Amino acid sequence: MTNQSISEVNIHRLAELFEQLEADYVLLDKIEDPAREDAAADGDGAEAGVGEGLVLQTGLPHITIHFDIENDTLSAFAVWEGRLPASAEDKVGAFIAEFNWNMSAPTLSYDFRPKGTGAGAKQEEEEIAICANRAMGVGIGLSSNQLGSFVLSAFDSFGMAFDAVAEAFPQAAKWNDKAANKKGRS
């Protein structure tokens, strides 16, 4: 057995892992909650840690994924491209409750997002976006194998979870319709 050294986990170390995996990613400024920024400004003036104001964004087909490190926790947040009408909330809520009851990870959730509004739209409509998250404590650091395993297992679990969502709500996976139409034309 090899002895893997434990190192601090920060967003730049995560980016190095993505370079090793030859995976596409981008580092983005973290969107801060104004209330939290005010509280931090009133704090002791401690300097921000390495990469603390950044998140790493990547993805899988039809899934956007953000990795963030906060309070000694590495979190992976995913949003599925499919959208459902707000009127489907009862069905979506029941599906998510059952999924979360039966699976330890990832945890699914949903929220309402503004629907694209065209010219002349009188009222902005909302639609349901289904999200997933995983988290791991990194306060004492992780080995390269542990960090890589977390990232790859997050990808795998997000893919599996959103495949189940697409099966339960095929009307939201509009890209499947486009693929079927292309096959029909060939």
Coordinates of C-alpha atoms in Angstrom, one line a residue:
M1 CA 0.0 0.0 0.0
T2 CA 1.4 3.4 -0.9
N3 CA 1.4 6.2 1.6
Q4 CA -0.5 9.1 0.1
S5 CA 0.3 12.5 1.6
I6 CA -2.6 14.5 3.0
S7 CA -2.7 18.1 1.7
E8 CA -5.0 21.1 2.1
V9 CA -7.9 21.2 -0.3
N10 CA -8.4 24.5 -2.1
I11 CA -10.0 25.5 -5.4
H12 CA -6.6 25.7 -7.1
R13 CA -5.7 22.1 -6.0
L14 CA -9.0 21.0 -7.4
A15 CA -8.2 22.8 -10.7
E16 CA -4.9 20.9 -10.8
L17 CA -6.8 17.6 -10.5
F18 CA -9.0 18.6 -13.5
E19 CA -5.8 19.4 -15.5
Q20 CA -4.6 15.9 -14.7
L21 CA -7.9 14.4 -15.7
E22 CA -7.8 16.5 -18.9
A23 CA -11.3 17.7 -18.0
D24 CA -12.8 21.0 -19.1
Y25 CA -13.4 23.5 -16.3
V26 CA -13.5 27.2 -15.6
L27 CA -12.8 29.1 -12.4
L28 CA -15.5 31.7 -11.7
D29 CA -16.0 34.4 -9.0
K30 CA -18.2 33.1 -6.3
I31 CA -21.5 34.9 -6.0
E32 CA -21.7 36.0 -2.4
D33 CA -24.8 36.6 -0.3
P34 CA -24.8 40.3 0.6
A35 CA -25.8 39.6 4.2
R36 CA -22.8 37.2 4.6
E37 CA -20.5 39.9 3.0
D38 CA -21.7 42.4 5.6
A39 CA -21.1 40.0 8.4
A40 CA -17.6 39.2 7.1
A41 CA -16.8 42.9 6.9
D42 CA -17.8 43.4 10.5
G43 CA -15.6 40.4 11.5
D44 CA -12.0 40.3 12.7
G45 CA -10.6 41.3 9.3
A46 CA -9.0 37.9 8.7
E47 CA -7.7 37.5 5.2
A48 CA -9.5 35.2 2.7
G49 CA -7.9 31.8 2.1
V50 CA -6.4 30.7 -1.2
G51 CA -9.1 30.6 -3.9
E52 CA -11.8 31.4 -1.4
G53 CA -13.6 33.8 -3.8
L54 CA -13.7 31.2 -6.6
V55 CA -15.8 28.2 -7.6
L56 CA -14.8 25.6 -10.2
Q57 CA -17.5 25.0 -12.9
T58 CA -17.5 21.9 -15.1
G59 CA -20.2 19.6 -16.4
L60 CA -21.5 16.5 -18.0
P61 CA -24.0 16.4 -20.9
H62 CA -27.1 18.3 -19.8
I63 CA -25.7 18.9 -16.3
T64 CA -23.8 22.0 -15.0
I65 CA -21.6 21.3 -11.9
H66 CA -20.0 23.7 -9.5
F67 CA -17.4 22.8 -6.9
D68 CA -17.1 25.1 -3.9
I69 CA -15.1 25.0 -0.7
E70 CA -16.5 26.7 2.4
N71 CA -16.1 26.1 6.1
D72 CA -13.9 23.0 5.6
T73 CA -16.4 21.4 3.3
L74 CA -16.0 20.6 -0.4
S75 CA -19.3 20.7 -2.1
A76 CA -20.4 19.7 -5.5
F77 CA -23.6 21.3 -6.8
A78 CA -25.3 20.1 -10.0
V79 CA -28.2 21.5 -12.0
W80 CA -30.0 19.5 -14.6
E81 CA -30.7 21.1 -17.9
G82 CA -34.3 19.8 -18.1
R83 CA -37.0 22.0 -16.8
L84 CA -40.6 21.2 -15.7
P85 CA -43.6 23.5 -15.4
A86 CA -44.3 24.9 -11.9
S87 CA -47.6 23.0 -12.0
A88 CA -45.6 19.7 -11.7
E89 CA -44.4 20.6 -8.2
D90 CA -46.4 17.9 -6.4
K91 CA -45.0 15.1 -8.7
V92 CA -41.5 16.5 -8.6
G93 CA -41.6 16.8 -4.8
A94 CA -42.8 13.2 -4.4
F95 CA -40.2 11.9 -6.8
I96 CA -37.4 13.7 -5.0
A97 CA -38.6 12.6 -1.5
E98 CA -38.6 9.0 -2.6
F99 CA -35.2 9.3 -4.4
N100 CA -33.6 10.9 -1.3
W101 CA -35.2 8.3 1.0
N102 CA -33.7 5.4 -1.1
M103 CA -30.3 6.9 -1.9
S104 CA -27.5 8.2 0.3
A105 CA -26.0 10.4 -2.4
P106 CA -26.5 12.7 -4.1
T107 CA -29.2 14.6 -2.4
L108 CA -31.8 15.9 -4.9
S109 CA -33.7 19.2 -4.5
Y110 CA -35.6 21.6 -6.7
D111 CA -36.2 25.3 -7.0
F112 CA -38.0 27.7 -9.2
R113 CA -36.2 29.6 -11.9
P114 CA -37.5 32.3 -14.2
K115 CA -38.7 30.9 -17.5
G116 CA -37.3 32.6 -20.6
T117 CA -39.6 35.4 -21.4
G118 CA -40.2 36.5 -25.0
A119 CA -41.2 40.0 -26.2
G120 CA -44.6 41.0 -25.1
A121 CA -44.7 38.6 -22.1
K122 CA -47.0 40.1 -19.5
Q123 CA -45.8 38.1 -16.6
E124 CA -42.6 36.2 -15.9
E125 CA -43.4 32.5 -15.4
E126 CA -41.3 30.1 -13.3
E127 CA -40.3 26.6 -14.0
I128 CA -38.8 23.9 -11.8
A129 CA -35.1 23.1 -12.0
I130 CA -33.9 19.9 -10.4
C131 CA -30.6 20.1 -8.5
A132 CA -28.3 17.7 -6.7
N133 CA -25.5 18.1 -4.2
R134 CA -22.7 16.1 -2.5
A135 CA -20.3 17.2 0.2
M136 CA -17.2 16.0 2.0
G137 CA -15.4 17.4 5.0
V138 CA -11.9 18.5 4.1
G139 CA -10.8 20.2 7.3
I140 CA -7.7 18.0 7.7
G141 CA -7.0 17.8 4.0
L142 CA -7.3 14.9 1.5
S143 CA -4.9 12.7 -0.4
S144 CA -4.9 13.0 -4.2
N145 CA -6.8 9.7 -4.3
Q146 CA -9.4 10.8 -1.9
L147 CA -10.0 14.1 -3.8
G148 CA -10.1 12.3 -7.2
S149 CA -12.5 9.7 -5.8
F150 CA -14.8 12.4 -4.5
V151 CA -14.9 14.2 -7.9
L152 CA -15.4 11.1 -10.0
S153 CA -18.0 9.6 -7.6
A154 CA -19.8 13.0 -7.7
F155 CA -19.9 12.8 -11.6
D156 CA -21.1 9.2 -11.5
S157 CA -23.8 9.8 -8.9
F158 CA -25.0 13.0 -10.6
G159 CA -25.2 11.1 -13.9
M160 CA -27.2 8.3 -12.3
A161 CA -29.5 10.6 -10.4
F162 CA -30.4 12.7 -13.5
D163 CA -30.8 9.6 -15.6
A164 CA -33.5 8.6 -13.0
V165 CA -35.0 12.1 -13.2
A166 CA -35.1 11.9 -17.1
E167 CA -36.8 8.5 -16.9
A168 CA -39.4 9.8 -14.5
F169 CA -39.9 13.1 -16.4
P170 CA -39.1 12.4 -20.0
Q171 CA -41.0 15.5 -21.2
A172 CA -38.3 17.6 -19.5
A173 CA -35.4 15.9 -21.5
K174 CA -36.1 17.8 -24.7
W175 CA -32.7 16.9 -26.1
N176 CA -34.0 13.3 -26.4
D177 CA -36.8 14.6 -28.8
K178 CA -34.2 16.4 -30.9
A179 CA -32.0 13.3 -31.1
A180 CA -35.0 11.2 -32.1
N181 CA -36.0 13.7 -34.8
K182 CA -32.5 13.7 -36.2
K183 CA -32.5 9.9 -36.4
G184 CA -35.8 10.0 -38.2
R185 CA -34.5 12.3 -40.9
S186 CA -31.4 10.3 -41.7

